[in-house]
Amino acid sequence: MRIDVVCAVPASIESVVTTGIVGRARQRNIVEIVLHNLHDYADNRYGHIDDEPYGGGAGMVIRCEPIFACIERLLSERHYDEVLYMSPDGETLTQSIVNELSLKANLIILVGRYKGVDQRVRDALVTREISIGDYVLSSGELAAAVLIDAIVRLLPAAIGDVESALDDSFQDGLLSPPVYTRPAVYQGLEVPAVLRSGDHEAIRQWRYEQALRRTQERRPDLLTNLTAKESR
Ligand code: SAH
């Protein structure tokens, strides 16, 4: 998979794509991630990529020219499955969208800052718009980093134990059950006996019940969706 990120401040994403699971996946050629700095595509000698909004008002808007120049160049080089724009008014990111995107070959992720990007970019180039939640960041690099991390950890061989991605929260419509590690007793606090019993069927059952209970308590809406899906 190849992901191209088009943004104003690549340094804000650098650490996410060079360290941890994403960094390792890049080193092992599981994913190629290329960061593009919009300032390199500025069409004026000052390197300005934004300008005041038409109609007045506060804030700055990223201009069409550098974005079209960068994205059109990429599109001429290879086929992209999606040109994503990170935006608070996009579809809210869910595990199922992440799963879907993780199956693509080439993605472009565009991010804005200040007031966002000129609407003509969104109309002409962007194929899908994604929000990471109902709040506003000053700049989209962090949102792109969230999306990249969520996608890359699903790529085959990106994490050692594939199981550990498959049984995460949301993958089966439920939140994850509690997890414990050694020691068995810490400051008088005990790990549930069943997890130390070696009885795999009992452990599976306990985890399922705990996942169900946690979901009922914290996210009953997920259970409603699950029942609706199952009865379809
Ligand atoms: N004026 C815009 C917000 C722009 S925020 C509005 O009210 O909708 C500046 C940039 O940060 C955006 O271009 C986008 O790329 C990014 N951004 C901010 N919040 C985000 C969110 N919740 N999800 C995804 N991207 C976000």
Short mmCIF file of C-alpha atoms in Angstrom, two decimals, residues 64-184:
data_model
loop_
_atom_site.label_atom_id
_atom_site.label_comp_id
_atom_site.label_asym_id
_atom_site.label_seq_id
_atom_site.Cartn_x
_atom_site.Cartn_y
_atom_site.Cartn_z
CA CYS A 64 -6.18 26.04 -5.19
CA GLU A 65 -2.84 26.34 -7.02
CA PRO A 66 -0.46 24.43 -4.74
CA ILE A 67 -2.99 21.68 -4.00
CA PHE A 68 -3.95 21.13 -7.65
CA ALA A 69 -0.27 21.17 -8.66
CA CYS A 70 0.67 18.54 -6.09
CA ILE A 71 -2.35 16.24 -6.42
CA GLU A 72 -2.53 16.42 -10.24
CA ARG A 73 1.12 15.44 -10.41
CA LEU A 74 0.44 12.41 -8.19
CA LEU A 75 -2.65 11.44 -10.18
CA SER A 76 -0.60 11.52 -13.39
CA GLU A 77 1.93 9.11 -11.87
CA ARG A 78 -0.35 6.31 -10.70
CA HIS A 79 -3.95 5.35 -10.04
CA TYR A 80 -5.29 6.33 -6.62
CA ASP A 81 -8.28 4.58 -5.07
CA GLU A 82 -9.30 7.64 -3.08
CA VAL A 83 -8.32 11.26 -2.59
CA LEU A 84 -9.30 11.78 1.04
CA TYR A 85 -9.71 15.17 2.69
CA MET A 86 -9.59 15.31 6.47
CA SER A 87 -12.34 17.67 7.58
CA PRO A 88 -14.63 18.10 10.60
CA ASP A 89 -17.66 18.07 8.30
CA GLY A 90 -16.74 14.73 6.68
CA GLU A 91 -18.04 11.23 7.54
CA THR A 92 -17.07 10.33 11.07
CA LEU A 93 -14.25 7.79 11.03
CA THR A 94 -15.21 4.31 12.24
CA GLN A 95 -13.41 0.97 12.37
CA SER A 96 -15.44 -0.20 9.39
CA ILE A 97 -14.22 2.74 7.25
CA VAL A 98 -10.65 2.00 8.41
CA ASN A 99 -11.08 -1.68 7.47
CA GLU A 100 -12.33 -0.67 4.03
CA LEU A 101 -9.47 1.79 3.41
CA SER A 102 -6.88 -0.74 4.58
CA LEU A 103 -7.73 -2.86 1.51
CA LYS A 104 -6.87 -0.10 -0.98
CA ALA A 105 -3.61 0.09 -2.92
CA ASN A 106 -2.97 3.84 -3.17
CA LEU A 107 -4.44 6.67 -1.13
CA ILE A 108 -3.91 10.41 -1.08
CA ILE A 109 -4.71 12.19 2.19
CA LEU A 110 -5.08 15.96 1.94
CA VAL A 111 -5.19 18.05 5.09
CA GLY A 112 -5.88 21.74 5.61
CA ARG A 113 -5.26 24.32 8.28
CA TYR A 114 -6.83 27.57 9.49
CA LYS A 115 -10.19 27.82 7.69
CA GLY A 116 -9.51 24.82 5.46
CA VAL A 117 -8.98 24.53 1.70
CA ASP A 118 -10.66 26.34 -1.21
CA GLN A 119 -13.97 24.57 -1.90
CA ARG A 120 -12.98 24.02 -5.56
CA VAL A 121 -10.31 21.56 -4.41
CA ARG A 122 -12.98 19.56 -2.61
CA ASP A 123 -15.35 19.69 -5.57
CA ALA A 124 -12.81 18.75 -8.22
CA LEU A 125 -10.21 16.50 -6.61
CA VAL A 126 -11.48 14.99 -3.37
CA THR A 127 -13.40 11.70 -3.52
CA ARG A 128 -14.15 11.20 0.18
CA GLU A 129 -14.08 13.42 3.28
CA ILE A 130 -13.32 12.09 6.72
CA SER A 131 -13.66 13.58 10.19
CA ILE A 132 -11.99 12.08 13.24
CA GLY A 133 -14.72 13.42 15.54
CA ASP A 134 -16.95 16.34 16.43
CA TYR A 135 -14.26 18.81 17.44
CA VAL A 136 -12.02 21.15 15.47
CA LEU A 137 -8.24 20.89 15.24
CA SER A 138 -6.16 23.84 14.11
CA SER A 139 -4.54 21.77 11.42
CA GLY A 140 -5.28 18.41 9.81
CA GLU A 141 -1.90 16.67 10.16
CA LEU A 142 -2.88 15.06 13.45
CA ALA A 143 -6.13 13.83 11.92
CA ALA A 144 -4.18 12.29 9.02
CA ALA A 145 -1.82 10.67 11.52
CA VAL A 146 -4.79 9.10 13.32
CA LEU A 147 -6.14 7.69 10.07
CA ILE A 148 -2.73 6.40 8.94
CA ASP A 149 -2.05 4.67 12.26
CA ALA A 150 -5.48 3.02 12.25
CA ILE A 151 -5.03 1.78 8.65
CA VAL A 152 -1.42 0.61 8.83
CA ARG A 153 -1.88 -1.54 11.93
CA LEU A 154 -4.40 -3.61 9.95
CA LEU A 155 -2.05 -4.37 7.06
CA PRO A 156 -0.97 -8.02 6.98
CA ALA A 157 2.25 -8.52 8.98
CA ALA A 158 2.26 -4.93 10.30
CA ILE A 159 1.70 -6.18 13.81
CA GLY A 160 3.25 -9.38 15.01
CA ASP A 161 0.15 -11.12 16.24
CA VAL A 162 -2.66 -10.58 13.73
CA GLU A 163 -5.16 -11.83 16.29
CA SER A 164 -4.44 -8.83 18.39
CA ALA A 165 -5.87 -6.49 15.74
CA LEU A 166 -8.86 -8.72 15.00
CA ASP A 167 -10.15 -8.82 18.55
CA ASP A 168 -9.81 -5.10 19.22
CA SER A 169 -12.76 -2.98 20.23
CA PHE A 170 -15.26 -2.43 17.38
CA GLN A 171 -13.93 -5.23 15.16
CA ASP A 172 -16.75 -7.58 16.20
CA GLY A 173 -19.15 -4.79 17.11
CA LEU A 174 -18.22 -5.03 20.80
CA LEU A 175 -15.75 -3.20 23.02
CA SER A 176 -12.73 -5.17 24.22
CA PRO A 177 -12.89 -7.11 27.50
CA PRO A 178 -10.47 -6.12 30.32
CA VAL A 179 -6.89 -7.39 30.02
CA TYR A 180 -4.37 -8.29 32.73
CA THR A 181 -0.72 -9.30 32.92
CA ARG A 182 1.68 -10.51 35.63
CA PRO A 183 1.79 -10.41 38.62
CA ALA A 184 -1.36 -12.33 39.56
#
